[in-house]
Coordinates of C-alpha atoms in Angstrom, one line a residue:
M148 CA -36.1 -12.5 -47.1
Y149 CA -33.2 -10.3 -48.1
K150 CA -35.0 -9.6 -51.4
N151 CA -38.1 -8.4 -49.5
F152 CA -35.9 -6.2 -47.3
K153 CA -34.4 -4.5 -50.4
I154 CA -37.9 -4.1 -51.9
S155 CA -38.9 -2.3 -48.6
I156 CA -36.0 0.1 -48.8
F157 CA -36.7 0.9 -52.5
G158 CA -40.4 1.3 -51.6
I159 CA -39.6 4.0 -49.0
F160 CA -37.7 5.9 -51.6
I161 CA -40.6 5.7 -54.0
L162 CA -43.1 6.8 -51.4
L163 CA -41.0 9.8 -50.3
S164 CA -40.5 10.8 -53.9
F165 CA -44.3 10.5 -54.7
G166 CA -45.2 12.6 -51.7
T167 CA -42.6 15.3 -52.3
L168 CA -43.6 15.7 -56.0
G169 CA -47.3 15.7 -55.0
F170 CA -46.9 18.6 -52.6
Y171 CA -44.6 20.4 -55.0
Y172 CA -47.0 20.4 -57.9
L173 CA -50.4 20.5 -56.1
E174 CA -49.6 23.0 -53.3
K175 CA -46.6 24.8 -54.9
Y176 CA -44.4 24.1 -51.9
S177 CA -40.6 24.2 -52.2
I178 CA -38.8 20.9 -52.5
I179 CA -37.7 21.2 -48.9
E180 CA -41.2 22.0 -47.7
S181 CA -42.6 19.2 -49.8
F182 CA -40.2 16.6 -48.4
Y183 CA -40.9 17.9 -44.8
M184 CA -44.7 17.6 -45.4
T185 CA -44.3 14.1 -46.8
V186 CA -42.3 12.9 -43.8
I187 CA -44.7 14.2 -41.2
T188 CA -47.7 13.0 -43.2
I189 CA -46.6 9.3 -43.7
S190 CA -45.2 9.1 -40.2
T191 CA -48.5 10.6 -38.8
V192 CA -46.5 12.9 -36.5
G193 CA -49.1 15.7 -36.8
Y194 CA -46.9 18.9 -36.5
G195 CA -49.4 20.7 -38.7
V196 CA -49.3 22.1 -42.2
I197 CA -47.0 24.8 -43.4
K198 CA -49.9 26.6 -45.0
P199 CA -53.6 25.8 -45.7
L200 CA -54.2 23.0 -48.2
S201 CA -56.4 23.1 -51.2
E202 CA -59.1 20.5 -51.6
W203 CA -56.9 18.5 -54.0
G204 CA -54.1 18.9 -51.3
M205 CA -56.4 17.4 -48.7
M206 CA -57.3 14.5 -50.9
F207 CA -53.6 13.9 -51.6
V208 CA -52.7 14.0 -47.9
S209 CA -55.5 11.4 -47.1
I210 CA -54.2 9.1 -49.8
L211 CA -50.6 9.5 -48.7
I212 CA -51.5 8.7 -45.0
I213 CA -53.3 5.5 -46.1
L214 CA -50.4 4.5 -48.2
G215 CA -47.9 5.4 -45.5
I216 CA -49.6 3.4 -42.8
G217 CA -50.0 0.3 -45.0
F218 CA -46.5 0.4 -46.5
F219 CA -44.7 1.1 -43.2
G220 CA -46.5 -1.8 -41.6
Y221 CA -45.1 -4.0 -44.5
V222 CA -41.6 -2.4 -44.0
A223 CA -41.6 -3.0 -40.3
T224 CA -42.6 -6.6 -40.7
N225 CA -39.8 -7.3 -43.3
T226 CA -37.2 -5.4 -41.2
I227 CA -38.0 -7.3 -38.0
S228 CA -38.0 -10.6 -39.9
F229 CA -34.7 -9.7 -41.6
F230 CA -32.9 -9.2 -38.3
V231 CA -34.7 -11.8 -36.2
S232 CA -34.5 -14.7 -38.7
G233 CA -30.7 -14.4 -38.9
E234 CA -30.8 -13.2 -42.5
L235 CA -28.4 -10.4 -41.7
K236 CA -26.0 -12.8 -40.0
N237 CA -26.1 -15.1 -43.1
L238 CA -25.5 -12.1 -45.3
F239 CA -22.3 -11.2 -43.4
K240 CA -21.2 -14.9 -43.5
E241 CA -21.7 -15.0 -47.3
R242 CA -19.7 -11.9 -47.8
I243 CA -16.9 -13.3 -45.6
M244 CA -16.9 -16.5 -47.5
N245 CA -16.8 -14.7 -50.9
R246 CA -13.8 -12.7 -49.6
S247 CA -12.1 -16.0 -48.5
L248 CA -12.8 -17.6 -51.9
S249 CA -11.4 -14.6 -53.8
Q250 CA -8.2 -14.9 -51.8
M251 CA -7.7 -18.7 -52.2
K252 CA -4.9 -20.0 -54.4
N253 CA -3.8 -23.5 -55.3
H254 CA -6.9 -24.9 -53.7
L255 CA -9.1 -27.8 -54.7
I256 CA -12.8 -27.6 -55.8
V257 CA -14.9 -30.6 -54.7
C258 CA -18.0 -31.0 -56.8
G259 CA -20.6 -33.0 -55.0
F260 CA -21.0 -33.6 -51.3
G261 CA -22.5 -37.1 -51.3
N262 CA -20.8 -40.1 -49.7
V263 CA -17.7 -39.9 -51.9
G264 CA -17.4 -36.1 -51.8
R265 CA -17.8 -36.1 -48.0
E266 CA -15.0 -38.7 -47.5
A267 CA -12.8 -36.7 -49.9
C268 CA -13.3 -33.6 -47.8
K269 CA -12.4 -35.4 -44.6
N270 CA -9.1 -36.6 -46.1
L271 CA -8.4 -33.2 -47.6
L272 CA -8.9 -31.6 -44.2
H273 CA -6.5 -34.1 -42.7
E274 CA -3.9 -33.4 -45.4
K275 CA -4.4 -29.6 -44.6
V276 CA -5.3 -28.9 -48.3
E277 CA -7.6 -25.8 -48.9
F278 CA -10.8 -26.7 -50.7
V279 CA -14.3 -25.5 -51.5
V280 CA -17.4 -27.6 -51.9
V281 CA -19.8 -27.0 -54.8
E282 CA -23.2 -28.7 -54.3
T283 CA -26.7 -28.3 -55.8
D284 CA -28.6 -29.7 -52.7
F285 CA -29.3 -27.1 -50.0
D286 CA -29.3 -29.6 -47.1
R287 CA -25.9 -31.0 -48.2
V288 CA -24.5 -27.5 -48.4
Q289 CA -25.8 -26.7 -44.9
S290 CA -24.2 -30.0 -43.8
A291 CA -20.8 -28.9 -45.3
L292 CA -21.0 -25.5 -43.6
K293 CA -21.7 -27.2 -40.3
E294 CA -18.4 -29.1 -40.8
K295 CA -16.7 -25.6 -41.2
Y296 CA -16.1 -26.2 -44.9
L297 CA -16.3 -23.5 -47.5
A298 CA -19.4 -24.4 -49.6
I299 CA -21.3 -22.9 -52.5
L300 CA -24.9 -23.7 -53.4
G301 CA -24.9 -24.0 -57.2
D302 CA -24.5 -26.2 -60.3
A303 CA -20.8 -27.0 -61.0
T304 CA -21.6 -27.1 -64.8
D305 CA -22.4 -23.4 -64.5
E306 CA -19.3 -21.2 -65.3
K307 CA -20.5 -18.5 -62.9
V308 CA -20.5 -21.0 -60.0
L309 CA -17.0 -22.2 -60.9
E310 CA -15.9 -18.5 -61.1
K311 CA -17.2 -18.0 -57.6
A312 CA -15.1 -21.0 -56.5
N313 CA -12.1 -19.1 -58.0
I314 CA -11.3 -21.8 -60.5
S315 CA -8.7 -19.7 -62.2
S316 CA -6.5 -19.9 -59.1
A317 CA -7.3 -23.5 -58.3
K318 CA -4.8 -26.4 -58.7
G319 CA -7.3 -29.2 -58.9
L320 CA -11.0 -30.2 -59.2
L321 CA -12.7 -33.4 -57.9
T322 CA -16.0 -34.4 -59.4
S323 CA -17.7 -37.0 -57.1
M324 CA -21.2 -37.1 -58.5
S325 CA -22.7 -40.6 -59.2
D326 CA -24.1 -39.4 -62.5
T327 CA -21.4 -39.8 -65.2
S328 CA -23.1 -37.3 -67.6
I329 CA -22.9 -34.5 -64.9
N330 CA -19.2 -35.4 -64.3
V331 CA -18.6 -35.1 -68.1
Y332 CA -20.2 -31.7 -68.2
V333 CA -18.3 -30.5 -65.2
T334 CA -15.0 -31.7 -66.6
L335 CA -15.7 -30.0 -70.0
T336 CA -16.6 -26.7 -68.3
A337 CA -13.7 -26.8 -65.9
R338 CA -11.1 -27.7 -68.6
E339 CA -12.3 -24.9 -70.8
M340 CA -12.0 -22.4 -67.9
N341 CA -8.6 -23.6 -66.6
K342 CA -6.3 -25.5 -69.1
S343 CA -3.7 -26.4 -66.4
L344 CA -6.3 -27.6 -63.8
N345 CA -5.7 -31.2 -62.5
I346 CA -9.1 -32.8 -62.9
I347 CA -9.8 -36.0 -60.9
T348 CA -13.3 -37.4 -61.7
R349 CA -15.4 -40.3 -60.5
G350 CA -16.2 -43.0 -63.1
T351 CA -18.6 -45.9 -63.1
G352 CA -16.9 -48.3 -65.6
E353 CA -14.6 -48.7 -68.6
R354 CA -16.9 -46.9 -71.0
S355 CA -17.4 -43.9 -68.7
E356 CA -13.6 -43.7 -68.2
K357 CA -13.0 -43.3 -71.9
I358 CA -15.6 -40.5 -72.2
L359 CA -14.3 -38.7 -69.1
Y360 CA -10.7 -38.8 -70.4
R361 CA -11.9 -37.4 -73.8
A362 CA -13.7 -34.6 -71.9
G363 CA -10.4 -33.6 -70.3
A364 CA -10.0 -35.5 -67.1
D365 CA -6.5 -36.2 -65.9
K366 CA -7.5 -39.2 -63.8
V367 CA -10.7 -41.2 -63.6
I368 CA -11.3 -43.3 -60.4
S369 CA -14.1 -45.8 -60.0
P370 CA -15.0 -46.4 -56.3
A371 CA -16.8 -49.6 -57.4
Q372 CA -13.7 -51.0 -59.1
I373 CA -11.5 -50.1 -56.1
G374 CA -13.9 -51.8 -53.7
A375 CA -14.2 -54.9 -55.9
R376 CA -10.4 -55.2 -56.1
R377 CA -10.1 -54.9 -52.4
M378 CA -12.7 -57.7 -51.8
V379 CA -10.9 -60.0 -54.3
M380 CA -7.5 -59.2 -52.7
T381 CA -9.0 -60.1 -49.3
V382 CA -10.2 -63.5 -50.6
C383 CA -7.3 -64.5 -52.8
H384 CA -4.3 -62.7 -51.2
N385 CA -5.3 -62.2 -47.6
A386 CA -1.8 -62.6 -46.1
S387 CA -0.3 -60.0 -48.4
L388 CA -3.2 -57.6 -47.9
E389 CA -2.9 -58.0 -44.1
L390 CA 0.8 -57.2 -44.3
I391 CA 0.2 -54.0 -46.2
T392 CA -2.8 -53.1 -44.0
S393 CA -0.6 -53.6 -40.9
L394 CA 2.2 -51.4 -42.3
V395 CA -0.3 -48.7 -43.1
R396 CA -2.6 -48.7 -40.1
D397 CA -0.7 -50.2 -37.1
K398 CA 1.0 -47.2 -35.4
N399 CA 2.6 -49.6 -33.0
L400 CA 4.8 -50.9 -35.8
N401 CA 8.1 -49.0 -36.2
V402 CA 7.7 -48.7 -40.0
R403 CA 6.3 -45.9 -42.1
F404 CA 5.5 -45.0 -45.7
V405 CA 6.8 -41.4 -46.3
E406 CA 7.4 -39.2 -49.3
A407 CA 10.0 -36.5 -49.7
I408 CA 10.5 -33.8 -52.4
I409 CA 14.1 -33.4 -53.2
K410 CA 15.5 -29.9 -53.1
D411 CA 18.4 -28.5 -55.3
R412 CA 20.8 -28.2 -52.4
T413 CA 20.7 -31.8 -51.2
P414 CA 23.8 -34.1 -51.8
I415 CA 21.9 -36.6 -53.9
V416 CA 20.7 -34.3 -56.7
G417 CA 22.1 -35.4 -60.1
K418 CA 23.2 -38.8 -58.8
T419 CA 21.7 -42.2 -59.5
L420 CA 20.1 -44.1 -56.6
Q421 CA 23.1 -46.4 -56.5
E422 CA 25.6 -43.5 -56.3
S423 CA 23.5 -41.7 -53.7
K424 CA 24.0 -44.6 -51.2
I425 CA 20.7 -43.7 -49.6
R426 CA 20.1 -47.2 -48.3
S427 CA 23.5 -47.7 -46.7
I428 CA 23.8 -44.2 -45.2
T429 CA 20.3 -44.3 -43.7
G430 CA 20.7 -47.8 -42.3
G431 CA 18.3 -49.5 -44.8
I432 CA 15.5 -47.2 -45.9
M433 CA 14.0 -48.4 -49.2
V434 CA 13.1 -46.2 -52.1
I435 CA 10.0 -47.9 -53.5
G436 CA 9.0 -45.2 -56.0
V437 CA 10.3 -42.0 -57.8
K438 CA 7.9 -39.4 -59.1
P439 CA 9.6 -36.9 -61.4
I440 CA 7.9 -33.5 -61.4
D441 CA 6.8 -33.8 -65.0
G442 CA 6.6 -37.6 -65.4
E443 CA 4.8 -40.7 -64.2
L444 CA 5.5 -42.5 -61.0
I445 CA 8.3 -45.1 -61.3
L446 CA 7.7 -48.0 -58.9
N447 CA 10.7 -50.1 -57.7
P448 CA 13.2 -47.9 -59.5
A449 CA 16.4 -49.3 -60.8
G450 CA 19.8 -48.4 -59.4
D451 CA 20.6 -46.2 -62.4
Q452 CA 17.6 -44.0 -61.8
I453 CA 18.8 -40.4 -61.7
I454 CA 17.5 -38.2 -58.9
S455 CA 16.6 -34.7 -60.0
K456 CA 15.5 -31.5 -58.3
D457 CA 11.8 -31.6 -57.3
D458 CA 11.6 -35.4 -57.7
K459 CA 9.3 -37.0 -55.2
L460 CA 10.8 -40.1 -53.5
I461 CA 8.4 -42.7 -52.0
L462 CA 10.2 -44.4 -49.0
L463 CA 9.6 -47.2 -46.6
G464 CA 11.6 -47.4 -43.5
T465 CA 11.7 -47.4 -39.7
L466 CA 11.5 -44.2 -37.7
A467 CA 15.3 -44.3 -37.1
Q468 CA 16.0 -44.8 -40.8
I469 CA 13.6 -41.9 -41.7
E470 CA 15.4 -39.7 -39.2
N471 CA 18.8 -40.6 -40.8
F472 CA 17.4 -39.8 -44.2
T473 CA 16.2 -36.4 -42.9
N474 CA 19.7 -35.6 -41.6
F475 CA 21.3 -36.9 -44.8
V476 CA 19.4 -34.9 -47.4
N477 CA 18.1 -32.1 -45.2
V478 CA 14.5 -32.7 -46.2
V479 CA 11.7 -33.7 -43.8
P480 CA 9.6 -36.5 -45.3
K481 CA 5.9 -36.4 -45.0
E482 CA 4.0 -39.5 -43.9
I483 CA 1.7 -40.9 -46.5
N484 CA -1.9 -41.3 -45.2
F485 CA -3.7 -44.3 -46.7
M486 CA -6.6 -44.1 -44.3
N487 CA -9.8 -42.2 -43.8
K488 CA -9.8 -39.9 -40.8
D489 CA -12.3 -42.2 -39.1
E490 CA -10.1 -45.2 -39.4
K491 CA -7.3 -43.8 -37.2

């Protein structure tokens, strides 16, 4: 519809130019007089001619009137449709969205808005992480927009589409399509455009994982494998699983999983876990993991593990212990969310 509207505007310019040049050459009018005659002719106002027309001039006026009536009918139809159909509103929305995308930094790009992509977006929204959805299906894009998400209709393997998603300023990209080949192409394209991008992609098995890692993925996650492991855990280790589930989901319990990024002015920087006396000072909080800024997550760290600036500590403790930890290191821990938004 917007294309037809632009064609109509361009057509008006062509018609006015055609009429002006016709009067100028056929009747020897000035440019101003020719433009004036063109306007009153195609608008059928009927103010009269500036001076008597020749026979060729009369023929030209007749043709111009016929063209004007037909063309302005077309223009009027397109103009009314443009405003009534909401096309103008959509155009403004698109421009606002493009402006928002150009200003985004350290955001995530979610490629695919199927079941997995939709759940990822729900959790990102809960975590208050900025993101934009890239999807090829029009209906899914409309569904994302209804959820108030930023969404782009396009193919994530296309560099222009990823540029529109401001990939150069993004911190990460999630590919959630069920087709491994598409995830591979997206990973290759994204890695070429942003070498430092953290790419998390969906896999379907061991073979696909190897291919995706070779393509440049930082992490490959298989929803099927995760689901299967959960089912086996439920059957074989039900008591353990129930304990973990209770800790994670039951808000009535006085225990929380939290994470804290250690700043340089805290009293534990440069000390080992044993020297820091975190457990005794906080009343029993447990450090169950340490994630250095440039290293892998260390689970159940030893007492001689040195705490450095920007390390992320994974903690398990009661609300009182967490409050004591906050007062001790002057860092407010963030609760770790293991659930989907709908499970709360």
